[in-house]
CSV table of C-alpha atoms and ligand atoms in Angstrom, one decimal:
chain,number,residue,atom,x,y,z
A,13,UNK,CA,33.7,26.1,2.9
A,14,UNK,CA,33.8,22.8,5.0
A,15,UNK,CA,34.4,19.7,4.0
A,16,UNK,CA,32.7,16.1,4.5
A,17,UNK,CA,33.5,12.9,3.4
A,18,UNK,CA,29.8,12.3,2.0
A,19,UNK,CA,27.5,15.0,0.7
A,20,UNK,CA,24.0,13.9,0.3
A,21,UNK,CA,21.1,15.8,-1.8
A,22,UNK,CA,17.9,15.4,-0.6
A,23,UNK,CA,16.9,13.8,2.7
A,24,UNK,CA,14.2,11.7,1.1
A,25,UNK,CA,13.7,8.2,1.2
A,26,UNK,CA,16.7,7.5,0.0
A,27,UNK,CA,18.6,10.2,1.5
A,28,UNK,CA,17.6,8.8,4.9
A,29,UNK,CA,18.5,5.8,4.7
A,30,UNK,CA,21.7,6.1,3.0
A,31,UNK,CA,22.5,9.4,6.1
A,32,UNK,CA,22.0,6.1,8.5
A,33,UNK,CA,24.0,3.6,6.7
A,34,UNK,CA,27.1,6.3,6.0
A,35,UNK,CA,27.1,7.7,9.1
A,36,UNK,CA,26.4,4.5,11.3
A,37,UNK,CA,30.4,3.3,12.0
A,38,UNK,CA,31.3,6.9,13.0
A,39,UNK,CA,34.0,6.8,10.5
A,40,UNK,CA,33.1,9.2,7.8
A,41,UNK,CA,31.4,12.5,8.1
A,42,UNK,CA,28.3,13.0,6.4
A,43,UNK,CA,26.2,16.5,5.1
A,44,UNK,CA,22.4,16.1,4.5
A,45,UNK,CA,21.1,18.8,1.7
A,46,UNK,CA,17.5,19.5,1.8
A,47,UNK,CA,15.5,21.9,0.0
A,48,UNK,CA,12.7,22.0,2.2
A,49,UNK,CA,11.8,22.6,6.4
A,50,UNK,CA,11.7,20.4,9.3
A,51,UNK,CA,9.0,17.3,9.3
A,52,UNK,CA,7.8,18.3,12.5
A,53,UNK,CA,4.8,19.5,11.7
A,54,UNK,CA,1.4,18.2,12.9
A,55,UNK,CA,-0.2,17.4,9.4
A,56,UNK,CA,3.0,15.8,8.2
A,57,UNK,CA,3.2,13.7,11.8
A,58,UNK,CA,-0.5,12.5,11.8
A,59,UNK,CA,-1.4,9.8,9.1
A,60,UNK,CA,-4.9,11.4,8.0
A,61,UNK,CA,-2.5,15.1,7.5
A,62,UNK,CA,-2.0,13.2,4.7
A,63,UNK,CA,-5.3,15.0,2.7
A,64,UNK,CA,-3.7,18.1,3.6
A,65,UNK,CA,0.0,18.3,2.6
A,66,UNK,CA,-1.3,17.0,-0.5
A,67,UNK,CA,-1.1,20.6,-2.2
A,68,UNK,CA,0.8,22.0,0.7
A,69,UNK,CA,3.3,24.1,-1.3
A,70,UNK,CA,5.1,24.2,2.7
A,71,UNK,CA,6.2,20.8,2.4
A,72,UNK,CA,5.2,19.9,-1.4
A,73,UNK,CA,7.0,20.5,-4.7
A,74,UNK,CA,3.4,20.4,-6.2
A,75,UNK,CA,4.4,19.8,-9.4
A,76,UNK,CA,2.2,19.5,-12.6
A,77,UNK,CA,1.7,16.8,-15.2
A,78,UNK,CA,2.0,17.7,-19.2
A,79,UNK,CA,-1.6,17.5,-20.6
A,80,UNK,CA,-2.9,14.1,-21.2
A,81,UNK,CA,-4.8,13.2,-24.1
A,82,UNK,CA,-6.0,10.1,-21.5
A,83,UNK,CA,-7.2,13.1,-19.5
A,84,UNK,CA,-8.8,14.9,-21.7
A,85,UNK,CA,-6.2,17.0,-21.8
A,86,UNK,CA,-6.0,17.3,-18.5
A,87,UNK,CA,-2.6,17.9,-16.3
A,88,UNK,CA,-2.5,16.0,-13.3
A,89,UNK,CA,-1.3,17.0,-10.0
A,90,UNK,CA,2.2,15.3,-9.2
A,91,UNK,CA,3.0,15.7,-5.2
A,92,UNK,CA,6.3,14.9,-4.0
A,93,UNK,CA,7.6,15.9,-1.0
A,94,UNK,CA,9.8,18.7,0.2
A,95,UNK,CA,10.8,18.6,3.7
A,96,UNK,CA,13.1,16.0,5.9
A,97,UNK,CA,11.7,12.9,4.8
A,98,UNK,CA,10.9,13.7,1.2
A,99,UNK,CA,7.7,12.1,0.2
A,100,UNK,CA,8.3,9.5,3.0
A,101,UNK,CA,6.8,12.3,5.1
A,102,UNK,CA,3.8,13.2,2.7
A,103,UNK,CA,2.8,10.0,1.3
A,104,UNK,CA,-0.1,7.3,2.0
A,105,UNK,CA,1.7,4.8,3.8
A,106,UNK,CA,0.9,1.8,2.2
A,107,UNK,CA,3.7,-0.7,3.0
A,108,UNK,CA,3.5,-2.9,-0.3
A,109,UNK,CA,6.6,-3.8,-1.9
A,110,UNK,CA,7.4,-3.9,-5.6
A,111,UNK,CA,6.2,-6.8,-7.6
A,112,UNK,CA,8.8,-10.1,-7.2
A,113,UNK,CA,8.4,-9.9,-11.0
A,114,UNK,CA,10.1,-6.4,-11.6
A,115,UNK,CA,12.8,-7.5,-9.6
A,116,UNK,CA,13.6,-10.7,-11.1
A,117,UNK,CA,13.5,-8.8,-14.6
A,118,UNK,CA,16.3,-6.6,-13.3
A,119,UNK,CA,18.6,-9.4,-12.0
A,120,UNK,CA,18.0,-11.0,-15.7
A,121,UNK,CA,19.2,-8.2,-17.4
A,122,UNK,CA,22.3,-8.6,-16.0
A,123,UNK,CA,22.7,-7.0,-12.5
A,124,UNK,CA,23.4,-9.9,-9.8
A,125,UNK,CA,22.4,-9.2,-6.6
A,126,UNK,CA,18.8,-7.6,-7.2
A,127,UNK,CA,16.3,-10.5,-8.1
A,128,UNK,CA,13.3,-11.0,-5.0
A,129,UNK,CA,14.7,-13.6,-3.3
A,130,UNK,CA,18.4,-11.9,-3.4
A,131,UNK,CA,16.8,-8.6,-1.4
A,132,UNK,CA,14.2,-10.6,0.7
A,133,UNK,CA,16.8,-10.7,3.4
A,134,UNK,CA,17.1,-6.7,2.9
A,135,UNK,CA,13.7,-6.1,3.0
A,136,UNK,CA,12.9,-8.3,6.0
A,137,UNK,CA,16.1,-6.6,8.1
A,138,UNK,CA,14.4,-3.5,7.3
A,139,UNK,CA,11.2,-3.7,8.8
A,140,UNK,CA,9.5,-4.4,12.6
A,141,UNK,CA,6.2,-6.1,11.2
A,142,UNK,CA,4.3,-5.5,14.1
A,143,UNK,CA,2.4,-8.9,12.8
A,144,UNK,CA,5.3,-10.4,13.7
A,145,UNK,CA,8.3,-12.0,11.5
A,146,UNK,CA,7.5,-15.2,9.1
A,147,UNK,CA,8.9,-16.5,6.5
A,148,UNK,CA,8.4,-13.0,4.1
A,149,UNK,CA,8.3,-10.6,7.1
A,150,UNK,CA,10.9,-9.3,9.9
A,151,UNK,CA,10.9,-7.7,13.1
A,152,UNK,CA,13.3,-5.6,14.8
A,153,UNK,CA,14.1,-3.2,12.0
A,154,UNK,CA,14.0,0.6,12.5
A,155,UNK,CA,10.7,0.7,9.8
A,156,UNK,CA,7.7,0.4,12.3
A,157,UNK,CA,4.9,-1.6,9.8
A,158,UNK,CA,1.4,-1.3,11.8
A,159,UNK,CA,-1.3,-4.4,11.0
A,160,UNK,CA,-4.6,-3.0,10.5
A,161,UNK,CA,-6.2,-5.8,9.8
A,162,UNK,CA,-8.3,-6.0,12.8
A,163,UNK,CA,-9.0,-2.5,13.2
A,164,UNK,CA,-10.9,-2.6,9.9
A,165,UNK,CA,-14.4,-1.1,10.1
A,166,UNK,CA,-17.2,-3.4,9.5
A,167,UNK,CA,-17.7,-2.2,6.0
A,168,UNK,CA,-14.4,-3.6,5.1
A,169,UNK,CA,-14.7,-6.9,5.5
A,170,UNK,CA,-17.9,-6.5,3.6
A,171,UNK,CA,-16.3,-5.2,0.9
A,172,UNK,CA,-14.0,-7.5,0.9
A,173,UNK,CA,-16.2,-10.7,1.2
A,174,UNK,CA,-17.7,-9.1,-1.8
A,175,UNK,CA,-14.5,-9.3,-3.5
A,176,UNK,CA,-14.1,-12.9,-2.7
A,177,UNK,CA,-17.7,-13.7,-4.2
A,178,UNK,CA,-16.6,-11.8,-7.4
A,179,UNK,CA,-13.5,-14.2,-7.8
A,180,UNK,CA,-11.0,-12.3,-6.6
A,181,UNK,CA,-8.8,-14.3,-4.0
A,182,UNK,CA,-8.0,-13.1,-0.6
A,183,UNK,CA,-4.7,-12.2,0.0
A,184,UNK,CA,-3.4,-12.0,3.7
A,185,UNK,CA,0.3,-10.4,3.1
A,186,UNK,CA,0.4,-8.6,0.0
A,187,UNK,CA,4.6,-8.6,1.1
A,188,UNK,CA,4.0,-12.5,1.5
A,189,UNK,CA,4.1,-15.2,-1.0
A,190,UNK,CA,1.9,-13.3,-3.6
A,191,UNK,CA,0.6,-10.1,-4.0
A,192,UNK,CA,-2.2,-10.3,-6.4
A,193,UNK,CA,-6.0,-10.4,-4.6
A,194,UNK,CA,-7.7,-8.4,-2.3
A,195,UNK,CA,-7.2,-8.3,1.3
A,196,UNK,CA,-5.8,-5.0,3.9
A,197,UNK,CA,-2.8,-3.6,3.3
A,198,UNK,CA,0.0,-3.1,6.7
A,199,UNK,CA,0.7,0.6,6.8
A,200,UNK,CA,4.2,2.7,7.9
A,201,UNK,CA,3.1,4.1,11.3
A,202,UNK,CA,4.0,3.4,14.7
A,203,UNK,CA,1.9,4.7,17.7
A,204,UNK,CA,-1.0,6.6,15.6
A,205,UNK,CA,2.1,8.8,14.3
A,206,UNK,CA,3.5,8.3,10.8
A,207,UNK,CA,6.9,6.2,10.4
A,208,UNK,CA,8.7,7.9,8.0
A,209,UNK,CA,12.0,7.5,6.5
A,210,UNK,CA,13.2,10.8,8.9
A,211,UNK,CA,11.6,9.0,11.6
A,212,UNK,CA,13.6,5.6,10.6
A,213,UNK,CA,16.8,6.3,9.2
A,214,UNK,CA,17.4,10.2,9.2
A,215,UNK,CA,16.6,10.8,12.8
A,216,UNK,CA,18.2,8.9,14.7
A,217,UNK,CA,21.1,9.3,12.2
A,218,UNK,CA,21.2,13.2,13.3
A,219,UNK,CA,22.0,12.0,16.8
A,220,UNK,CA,25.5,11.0,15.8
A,221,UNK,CA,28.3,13.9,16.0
A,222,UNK,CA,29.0,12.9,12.2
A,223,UNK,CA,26.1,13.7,10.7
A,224,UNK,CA,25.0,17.3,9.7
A,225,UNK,CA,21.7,18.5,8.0
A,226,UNK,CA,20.8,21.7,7.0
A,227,UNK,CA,17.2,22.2,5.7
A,228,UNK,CA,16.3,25.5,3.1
A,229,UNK,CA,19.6,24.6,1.5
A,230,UNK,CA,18.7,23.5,-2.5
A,231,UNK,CA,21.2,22.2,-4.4
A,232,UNK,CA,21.9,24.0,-7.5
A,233,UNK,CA,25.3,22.5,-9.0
A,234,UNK,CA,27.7,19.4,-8.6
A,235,UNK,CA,31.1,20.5,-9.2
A,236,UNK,CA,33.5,17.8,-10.2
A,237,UNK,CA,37.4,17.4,-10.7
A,238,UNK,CA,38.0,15.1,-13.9
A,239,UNK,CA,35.3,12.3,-13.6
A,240,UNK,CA,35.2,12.8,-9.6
A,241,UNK,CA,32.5,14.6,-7.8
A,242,UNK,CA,34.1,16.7,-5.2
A,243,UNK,CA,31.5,19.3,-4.1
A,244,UNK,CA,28.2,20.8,-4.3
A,245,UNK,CA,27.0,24.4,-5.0
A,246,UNK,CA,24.0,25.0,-2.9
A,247,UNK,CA,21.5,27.9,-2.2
B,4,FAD,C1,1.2,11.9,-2.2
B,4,FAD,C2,2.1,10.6,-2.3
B,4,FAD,C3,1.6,9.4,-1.9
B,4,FAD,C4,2.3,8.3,-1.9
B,4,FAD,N1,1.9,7.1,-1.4
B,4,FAD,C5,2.7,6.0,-1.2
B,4,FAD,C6,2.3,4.9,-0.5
B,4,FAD,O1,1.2,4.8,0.1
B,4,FAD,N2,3.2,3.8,-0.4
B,4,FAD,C7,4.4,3.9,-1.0
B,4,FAD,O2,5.2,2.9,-0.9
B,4,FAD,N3,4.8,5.0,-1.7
B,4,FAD,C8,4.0,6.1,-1.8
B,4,FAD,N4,4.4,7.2,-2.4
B,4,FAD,C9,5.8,7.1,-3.1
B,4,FAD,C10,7.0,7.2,-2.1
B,4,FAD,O3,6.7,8.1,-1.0
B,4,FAD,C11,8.1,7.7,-2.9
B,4,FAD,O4,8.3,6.8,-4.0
B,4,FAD,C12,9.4,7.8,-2.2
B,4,FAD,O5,9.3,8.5,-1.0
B,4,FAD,C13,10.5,8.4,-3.1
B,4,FAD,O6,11.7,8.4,-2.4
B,4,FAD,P1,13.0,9.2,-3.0
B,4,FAD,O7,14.1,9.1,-2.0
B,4,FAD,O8,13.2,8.7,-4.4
B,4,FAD,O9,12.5,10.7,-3.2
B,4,FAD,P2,11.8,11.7,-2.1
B,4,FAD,O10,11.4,10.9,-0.9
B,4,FAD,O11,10.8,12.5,-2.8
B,4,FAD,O12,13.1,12.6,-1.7
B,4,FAD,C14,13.6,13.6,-2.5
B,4,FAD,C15,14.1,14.7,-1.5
B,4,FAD,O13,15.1,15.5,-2.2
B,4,FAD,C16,14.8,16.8,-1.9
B,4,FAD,N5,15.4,17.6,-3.0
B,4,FAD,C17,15.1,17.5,-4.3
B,4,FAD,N6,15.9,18.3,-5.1
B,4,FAD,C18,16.8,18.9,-4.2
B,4,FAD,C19,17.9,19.8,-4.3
B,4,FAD,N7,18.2,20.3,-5.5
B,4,FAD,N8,18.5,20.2,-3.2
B,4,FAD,C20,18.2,19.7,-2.0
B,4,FAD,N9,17.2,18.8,-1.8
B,4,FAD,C21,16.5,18.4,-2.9
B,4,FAD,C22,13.3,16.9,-1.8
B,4,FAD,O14,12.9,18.1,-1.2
B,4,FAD,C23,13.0,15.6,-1.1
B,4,FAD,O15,13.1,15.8,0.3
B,4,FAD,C24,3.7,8.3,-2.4
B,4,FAD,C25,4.2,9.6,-2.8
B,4,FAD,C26,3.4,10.7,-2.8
B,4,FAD,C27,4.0,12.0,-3.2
């Protein structure tokens, strides 16, 4: 049995990022946990993959929906990654954040700290806008965010000048000062290759001495002294 000061399940998302930020003053040790493979894999590294580790049961939970009665009766197909980068590494790559709304709701029900314009800073640190930094968008960050908005085909802008016509307002930034309308949404990829949170946060993370990951491990029991987490079971 060895011993780490953090133990992380799941190298998701959040797993990623919090690997980078535990790991990053060199002072604690740090174990990754994650059920599924490596992310280097050609569909998972190439944006339109996308349509095919959709049901990839290699690097997808592929979980199922209860029946519906909205559906018919129907139960949907729930994807969610498994594999470094969790759904980070499967999912469409839309860069919108959540609605300013949601998060002011959750700094008025009591918890300082998390209303829009507290995490703005956060959000803007996190990012390298390759439209460049405003007031609502940073550069620099280790998320690469790729402006598509010239690259567009022609139908597009038809579309979206049909839009306009119909009343809905044009929307430049959907991560600027509002995010209702139409307009094209920034995506996570840098280079043509998708810029996941592995490719972010967990990857460079696995560079330090202090950081461990081992893939095909599922975690099947926390074990805890008292109130205190102390370890995890794992398969
Ligand atoms: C198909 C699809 C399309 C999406 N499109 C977009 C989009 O365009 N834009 C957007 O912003 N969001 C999108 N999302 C949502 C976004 O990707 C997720 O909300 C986000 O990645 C979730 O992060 P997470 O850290 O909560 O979980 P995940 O990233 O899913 O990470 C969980 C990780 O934990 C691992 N794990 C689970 N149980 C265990 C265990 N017992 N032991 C060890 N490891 C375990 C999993 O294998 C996985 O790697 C999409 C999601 C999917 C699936």
């Amino acid at each position: 049995m060895q011993t780490y000061d953090f133990i992380i399940v799941g190298s998701g998302s959040a797993g990623s990022v919090v690997a980078d930020k535990l790991s990053a003053s060199g002072r604690f040790s740090v174990l990754v946990l994650e059920a599924g493979g490596t992310d280097q894999r050609f569909y998972v590294q190439m944006p339109l993959g996308y349509g095919k580790t959709f049901f990839d049961p290699a690097v997808n939970w592929n979980y199922k929906a209860e029946p519906d009665p909205g559906l018919a009766g129907n139960a949907d197909h729930w994807p969610r990654g498994k594999l470094l980068g969790g759904s980070s590494s499967i999912n469409a790559m839309v860069f919108i954040r959540g609605a300013r709304e949601d998060f002011d709701a959750w700094a008025a029900a009591g918890n300082p700290g998390w209303g829009y314009d507290d995490l703005l800073p956060s959000f803007k640190a996190m990012e390298d806008n390759a439209a460049g930094a405003d007031q609502w968008r940073g550069v620099g960050g280790p998320l690469h965010i790729t402006d598509c908005s010239r690259a567009v085909h022609p139908l597009t802008k038809r579309y979206l000048a049909a839009a306009e016509q119909a009343g809905l307002p044009f929307n430049p930034d959907f991560n600027g000062a509002f995010q209702e309308g139409v307009g094209v949404y920034q995506i996570t990829t840098r280079n043509g290759r998708r810029m996941s949170a592995a490719r972010a946060f967990l990857r460079p993370a696995m560079k330090r001495s202090n950081v461990r990951v081992e893939t095909n491990a599922l975690a099947t029991r926390i074990l805890f002294e008292g109130k205190r987490a102390v370890g995890v079971e794992y398969e």
